[in-house]
């Protein structure tokens, strides 16, 4: 019964560029700033993700002496993100790469290097054309994407996998780093959605979000005529908005049955569980479910 | 006509804890990672915002030798945020504080210290009760809040004010740091919304978002019975969801008239302008309207 | 088992000006015109609420010789409403004041005078500016407000409190007049909503409706520039529309679980109860709940 | 240019029972309580509409010495409403009957007696079955109906016709009392809706509302099995909710074009006109339209 | 337990013109193309429904030697549809007429001739005016109508009645041909909707769809001024869109309770049953319901 | 000015199985049954699409002696559809194949054989699993798909291409048969949507619909565990419902601007044009656009 949180685990987040999985990632671990078992630092170079940025970010992270590093970026196969994780890995820091679909081509390299990865297929590239993407459009795309990733279970999977590593470190065990391609089925499994139609709606949202990338890639890298690519990336963002609406619909269904799964972290870093709004969260091993 | 971007401005973001204005702030300045006129670093201690975190974050930021520091936190009157800005100011770094309504009580101090501030009234406190707030609920609240802050003009105001300082630095002028309480009317003015009903809907969204804080503060700090406070903070998040829906409705109206204002940054850091989806953005001084 | 409704209670409604709680109030007591235990008269001066109107309305009501008077008006602290209740009280008529938030400043006076009160906080002032408020806008605001007050429990509380007084009079007991500030929590308690998310949505609707008054008061009494106040009151009405939508959403949730509470009055004035659509209403003491 | 409002017109509203056109009728004439050209009294017997109620209401109205009486009730062919108007007419009071479709069978009688009428076809009977209709359901039905009657032009037609009579009286002319069956086409003409699809949506709402009565009449008077009639009247109210949603959609379309017609009364009782939200209302003869 | 499907029943569909019940009718019998117990042919003359078309269609159908003929058309009282069924009946083919409300005037004739009928009251005439109805509007009207007919139970009733006849033929029994006016109550009974509010919403959708015909008939045959009839038929289609939305809402309610009735045909033509999404369909006699 | 429609073109539709493009196809050519320039027959074997069905359908079509045959089926590469078109082509009938994405593998064969094709990429396979697909689910999927294909321009493209061939035949010209893969951009071009956001929404709907096939193919042919494939096909149908909603949203935007393109056929088979609801359609060469 006596759980001594004898070790504070130090987690360093290194962020290069932006993907939907990144901006809220550290808060997913400690949503009410209550955890006493972790100490967190984030270092980022903002939108830029060059090799020189990677070096600088890695260095600052290393100065924090993290037990665990989580590095986020689009396309982890690019030189910058590659450099970032290489420096960390060579510094003997446990490293988890969080990235999007284009990163699939380096997951074997990552694995060989002894690092973990969480590849978020639904974390689609934004429609980054100057005729279309301004600060407002960027923020709205992220807001829609957050809804899909949250309700569809991706965010759950991210923090749960990181939490597992934290717990291993705390217990002095050799952590098994996660190596997961987060597909629609894996995500929905982690979503905790109760109603089966809520689950299928969230899965539909996931799939639509994933397919957003088809249009943004076509619009950003294939089509050259500006009138055409502007429409393609605009259509892609409409897809994401539709996906967010489906995700919202899914969650509302679980609300209507008072079956929203809530998994708040307590101050020791344990994710408690509850379903009914008006009940107390309990530790998972004693949760009815 | 020849605009030499001779100076790269170094901007350091120091983030303690989370407010809705923070997670996407650096990307609002450079939404497509194209700007060559700025170099950005973010250092954050995640959810925690103690004095010791502030000291560490400030030190790392100072090592970056920023021309401008932007510090974000809830309630800038707390010891941690206070320490963070004090260290930066005493290091002669131009500093802008971005915070929420409780920070109003220190804006005079901030001004006296020579720093700037952007107080975002609509950036309401989250419903941080363990019976309610888990990672998913946290992420959804932020997604809804981002919609309100984006459509309602708050995000525009944030990046525009920071851009002004950047431009002054680039031109070698002594920058005037912003000192603004971002009220509903100031925000809507910055929103660029065209249709007057879109504007009133966005203003309604802003006001609802702002009033979310009444319920979360009551739920987190005043009411002690857990069944009561759980309902209060849950009602607060429903308010935010309703506000996000209103914001979305506002933007859809401008879409229906093909009058969405887009202000993409070019690689020199100038915010271009356009209204029609199928037109090229131009520099503001030659933009019609 | 034999309930003799020996006494027909005479209820006089005196209405000065309009608040959302007033237009349907008498029908809330007798929604299908079946009750044999009450006799009702309404006298009103329409939109006007001067002292001379109050005197005339009071006189006509007195001629009806009511056992109970219910007087409705905005801001019961104004001279007209004050005169109306004073005449009735001085005529020894049991009097209940139904009014909105500005009436709070006279509730102690009302209590001292021996009258009751029901102060409806969510009954927000309309956006009464000539540039904005026309007959259509007035009617739509009231329709939205009715939805919030109905679903959120305010209307239930109003008729239940009046019914209690009627029952006391019928039984020959000295009635305890209601003295209630109808807050969000009291209202939701009376709403009969079953699903907890329906309740939090209705509470959110209540809170938004209540805050409408902040904008209408600012728009009608504080701001002088017509472009500004027109937008403020228009934003206020958008808030009310959003609140009505939330209220509707709340009720739809209870429909989806077939748990709508229905409390039809029978011809003896007893409010029966039922939850399932296809069941008969029964007297509360035998209702399962 | 000098319009002397030399005469204050006294208008008495006599209300027996409830129809959707009644509760807000006096406020449609004076939505901001500004008019100085009219003096208004309402006398009502609430939900009951017996002959004895009619006699009492008529007597009280006569004491007010109205220049014009407006009597509202369901089915003006019933003995109570008939008695009410007969007393007023025999007292030489100009009388306008406002009623619903069943009143059509007495419009010739009303005309012969020298009175006017406004028969509101869309003002459908409520689903008055004890298994279904409680205070909340009654209030929601009215709220939905108000939306349909407002947006669809019925309310406009009501106050405009009464205003015409008021103006004739003020000018000392012999008023022509309105004798109108308010059909879907007449209503939409009065709605002021600008966009043609807004108009067709509002007409659809009107028609659905009108057809609500088919189901409520069947449910209240034809079908005897309680499970069947409960479903019929519940379906009828769902129709009204769908109609209200269509009406709302219609108005939102005109908002999206900034073309909402607003016709606020000024203090002399003239209905001004405007379309754009941010313009001043003007007298109709100088309105551009 | 051994069900030998010894006989393949040959079903010929003869279609003249279009009604909403026709385009998917054969697929309602065999939605996954699995049934081995029926052989189906459809012959149609498209939009045209003259006597000469009828003769040709009938002849081609007869060549197929159907055990059962199902003939669909608007207004089965017209010469073409009449001729079609007369030829089939005189060829001793069991014949079921599927038509809309105007067919009611010939149902006695149909019965006397020994044929069956299924009259779909909600299958409202389209708004067939050249100023309004183009291919797109036609397709959208049908899509909306399909939703109403599906969710509201009409389609279920159609295939179930045809299935009964098929089964009788297979068993060598003399089939009882259906003779049903499909009213709102009969349809809802067949809908399988579980939640009572889902049922009342679907009934409301049915009733609105049925009333669409009032406006299309008025717009197509009564009103001569093109501006007026264009608005009438456009309003009618808005009614159908509103009805489709209600139908969708009804089904979503049953989804939220995981109670959607599914009745897939197996390869022997038996309609299995299930309610929960994640359960196997079973034969009706062993379905729990 | 004198357009003699000297030739009636005979069009035979041969339908095997079902795709979304098929059930309304003949009505798209003659939506109000007014055209005098075409004579149409449809022969279909319903859900089945075997070679023996193809032979029978082809034979019956040939008896009609069509000038043009349009054959519809899923996957035109299957033996049945192949046989159907081969018989027609060998009978010297001009033949157009309308099919879905799997047909791409035979378009070269079709071309070589001298036939035309219209491959509808968005015409996604239905979720044909017995645990999921029943008659109701089938009908609803088609209704949603019709909305996407209509608003997104696919249906327009289908009838316009067929109309072109008809016109060539009428003029005695050698028709150029269409050979088109209907992609998202080609479809939107044909949609006639006016507002650019309406276009991007419709394109998003098109893309989502197209991607439905990924999940239905996976669910029907790849995944073997019934709980998994049931969820996959259910998610696919939720995607289609979301796509239909987007399509509806797109059309509503054009309604709000009174810019719906309408292209009704006149009795000579010419597609007229109009945009404003209250204007007369005119021949395209005199349409202002």
Coordinates of N, CA and C in Angstrom, one line a residue, chain B residues 24-111:
Chain B
X24 N 0.8 27.3 -29.2 CA 1.1 27.6 -30.7 C 1.7 28.9 -30.9
X25 N 2.1 29.6 -29.9 CA 2.5 31.0 -30.0 C 3.7 31.2 -31.0
X26 N 4.7 30.3 -30.9 CA 5.9 30.5 -31.8 C 5.5 30.2 -33.2
X27 N 4.5 29.3 -33.4 CA 4.1 29.0 -34.8 C 3.3 30.1 -35.4
X28 N 2.6 30.9 -34.6 CA 1.8 32.0 -35.1 C 2.8 33.0 -35.8
X29 N 4.0 33.0 -35.4 CA 5.0 34.0 -36.0 C 5.5 33.5 -37.3
X30 N 5.5 32.2 -37.5 CA 6.2 31.6 -38.7 C 5.4 30.3 -39.1
X31 N 4.2 30.5 -39.6 CA 3.3 29.4 -39.7 C 3.7 28.4 -40.7
X32 N 4.6 28.7 -41.6 CA 5.0 27.8 -42.7 C 6.5 27.6 -42.6
X33 N 7.2 28.0 -41.5 CA 8.6 27.8 -41.3 C 9.4 28.4 -42.4
X34 N 9.0 29.6 -42.9 CA 9.6 30.2 -44.0 C 10.5 31.5 -43.6
X35 N 10.2 32.0 -42.5 CA 10.8 33.3 -42.1 C 12.3 33.1 -42.0
X36 N 13.0 34.0 -42.6 CA 14.5 34.0 -42.5 C 14.9 35.1 -41.5
X37 N 14.0 35.9 -41.1 CA 14.4 37.1 -40.3 C 14.3 36.8 -38.8
X38 N 13.9 35.7 -38.4 CA 13.9 35.4 -36.9 C 14.5 34.0 -36.6
X39 N 15.1 34.0 -35.5 CA 15.6 32.7 -34.9 C 14.9 32.5 -33.6
X40 N 14.4 31.3 -33.4 CA 13.5 31.1 -32.2 C 13.9 30.0 -31.4
X41 N 13.8 30.2 -30.1 CA 14.0 29.1 -29.1 C 12.9 29.1 -28.1
X42 N 12.5 27.9 -27.7 CA 11.5 27.8 -26.6 C 12.1 27.0 -25.5
X43 N 12.0 27.5 -24.3 CA 12.4 26.6 -23.2 C 11.2 26.7 -22.2
X44 N 10.9 25.5 -21.7 CA 9.7 25.4 -20.9 C 9.9 24.3 -19.8
X45 N 9.2 24.5 -18.7 CA 9.3 23.5 -17.6 C 8.0 22.7 -17.6
X46 N 7.2 22.7 -18.7 CA 6.0 22.0 -18.8 C 4.9 22.5 -17.9
X47 N 4.2 21.6 -17.2 CA 3.1 22.0 -16.4 C 3.5 22.8 -15.1
X48 N 4.7 22.6 -14.7 CA 5.2 23.1 -13.4 C 5.6 24.6 -13.6
X49 N 5.4 25.4 -12.6 CA 5.7 26.8 -12.7 C 6.3 27.4 -11.4
X50 N 7.1 26.6 -10.7 CA 7.7 27.0 -9.5 C 8.8 28.0 -9.7
X51 N 9.3 28.6 -8.7 CA 10.4 29.6 -8.8 C 11.7 28.9 -9.3
X52 N 11.9 27.6 -8.8 CA 13.1 26.9 -9.3 C 13.0 26.6 -10.8
X53 N 11.8 26.3 -11.3 CA 11.6 26.1 -12.7 C 11.9 27.4 -13.5
X54 N 11.4 28.5 -12.9 CA 11.6 29.8 -13.5 C 13.1 30.2 -13.7
X55 N 13.8 29.9 -12.6 CA 15.3 30.2 -12.7 C 15.9 29.4 -13.8
X56 N 15.6 28.1 -13.8 CA 16.2 27.3 -14.8 C 15.9 27.7 -16.2
X57 N 14.6 27.9 -16.4 CA 14.1 28.3 -17.8 C 14.8 29.7 -18.2
X58 N 14.8 30.6 -17.3 CA 15.4 31.9 -17.6 C 16.9 31.8 -17.9
X59 N 17.6 31.0 -17.2 CA 19.0 30.8 -17.5 C 19.2 30.2 -18.9
X60 N 18.4 29.2 -19.2 CA 18.6 28.6 -20.5 C 18.2 29.6 -21.6
X61 N 17.2 30.4 -21.4 CA 16.9 31.4 -22.4 C 18.0 32.4 -22.5
X62 N 18.5 32.8 -21.4 CA 19.6 33.8 -21.5 C 20.8 33.3 -22.3
X63 N 21.1 32.0 -22.2 CA 22.2 31.4 -22.9 C 21.9 31.6 -24.4
X64 N 20.7 31.6 -24.8 CA 20.3 31.8 -26.2 C 20.6 33.3 -26.7
X65 N 20.8 34.1 -25.7 CA 21.0 35.6 -26.0 C 19.9 36.1 -26.9
X66 N 18.7 36.1 -26.4 CA 17.6 36.6 -27.2 C 17.6 38.1 -27.3
X67 N 17.1 38.6 -28.4 CA 16.9 40.1 -28.5 C 15.5 40.4 -27.9
X68 N 14.7 39.4 -27.8 CA 13.3 39.6 -27.3 C 12.9 38.3 -26.6
X69 N 12.4 38.5 -25.4 CA 11.8 37.3 -24.7 C 10.3 37.4 -24.6
X70 N 9.7 36.4 -24.8 CA 8.2 36.3 -24.6 C 8.0 35.3 -23.5
X71 N 7.4 35.7 -22.4 CA 7.2 34.7 -21.3 C 5.7 34.5 -21.2
X72 N 5.3 33.2 -21.1 CA 3.9 32.9 -21.0 C 3.7 32.1 -19.8
X73 N 2.6 32.3 -19.1 CA 2.2 31.5 -17.9 C 0.8 31.9 -17.5
X74 N 0.1 31.1 -16.8 CA -1.1 31.5 -16.1 C -0.6 32.5 -15.0
X75 N -1.5 33.3 -14.7 CA -1.4 34.2 -13.5 C 0.1 34.7 -13.3
X76 N 0.5 35.7 -14.1 CA 1.8 36.2 -14.0 C 2.2 36.8 -12.7
X77 N 1.2 36.9 -11.8 CA 1.5 37.5 -10.5 C 2.1 36.4 -9.5
X78 N 2.1 35.2 -9.9 CA 2.7 34.1 -9.0 C 4.2 34.3 -9.0
X79 N 4.8 33.7 -8.0 CA 6.3 33.8 -7.8 C 7.1 33.3 -9.0
X80 N 6.7 32.2 -9.5 CA 7.5 31.6 -10.6 C 7.5 32.5 -11.8
X81 N 6.4 32.9 -12.4 CA 6.4 33.8 -13.5 C 7.1 35.1 -13.2
X82 N 6.9 35.6 -12.0 CA 7.5 36.9 -11.6 C 9.0 36.7 -11.6
X83 N 9.5 35.6 -11.1 CA 11.0 35.4 -11.1 C 11.5 35.3 -12.5
X84 N 10.8 34.6 -13.3 CA 11.2 34.4 -14.7 C 11.4 35.8 -15.4
X85 N 10.4 36.6 -15.3 CA 10.6 37.9 -16.0 C 11.6 38.8 -15.4
X86 N 11.7 38.7 -14.1 CA 12.6 39.5 -13.4 C 14.1 39.2 -13.8
X87 N 14.3 37.9 -13.9 CA 15.7 37.5 -14.4 C 16.0 38.1 -15.8
X88 N 15.0 37.9 -16.6 CA 15.2 38.3 -18.0 C 15.4 39.8 -18.1
X89 N 14.5 40.6 -17.4 CA 14.6 42.0 -17.4 C 15.9 42.5 -16.8
X90 N 16.3 41.9 -15.8 CA 17.6 42.3 -15.2 C 18.7 41.9 -16.1
X91 N 18.5 41.0 -17.0 CA 19.5 40.7 -18.0 C 19.5 41.6 -19.2
X92 N 18.6 42.6 -19.1 CA 18.5 43.6 -20.2 C 17.8 43.0 -21.5
X93 N 17.1 42.0 -21.3 CA 16.4 41.4 -22.4 C 15.0 42.1 -22.5
X94 N 14.7 42.5 -23.7 CA 13.3 43.1 -23.9 C 12.3 42.0 -23.6
X95 N 11.3 42.2 -22.8 CA 10.5 41.1 -22.4 C 9.0 41.5 -22.5
X96 N 8.3 40.5 -23.1 CA 6.8 40.7 -23.1 C 6.2 39.5 -22.4
X97 N 5.3 39.9 -21.5 CA 4.6 38.9 -20.6 C 3.2 38.6 -21.3
X98 N 3.0 37.4 -21.6 CA 1.7 36.9 -22.1 C 1.0 36.1 -21.0
X99 N -0.1 36.6 -20.5 CA -0.7 35.9 -19.4 C -2.2 36.1 -19.4
X100 N -2.9 35.6 -18.4 CA -4.4 35.6 -18.4 C -4.9 36.7 -17.4
X101 N -6.2 36.7 -17.2 CA -6.8 37.7 -16.4 C -6.2 37.9 -15.0
X102 N -5.9 36.9 -14.2 CA -5.3 37.1 -12.9 C -4.0 38.0 -12.9
X103 N -3.4 38.0 -14.1 CA -2.2 38.8 -14.2 C -2.4 40.3 -14.2
X104 N -3.7 40.7 -14.2 CA -4.0 42.2 -14.2 C -3.4 42.9 -13.0
X105 N -3.3 42.1 -11.9 CA -2.9 42.8 -10.7 C -1.4 43.2 -10.7
X106 N -0.6 42.7 -11.7 CA 0.8 43.0 -11.8 C 1.2 43.8 -13.0
X107 N 0.2 44.2 -13.8 CA 0.6 44.9 -15.0 C 1.3 46.2 -14.8
X108 N 0.9 46.9 -13.7 CA 1.7 48.1 -13.4 C 3.1 47.8 -13.0
X109 N 3.3 46.8 -12.2 CA 4.7 46.3 -11.9 C 5.5 46.0 -13.2
X110 N 4.8 45.3 -14.1 CA 5.5 44.9 -15.3 C 5.9 46.2 -16.1
X111 N 4.9 47.1 -16.2 CA 5.2 48.3 -16.9 C 6.4 49.1 -16.3

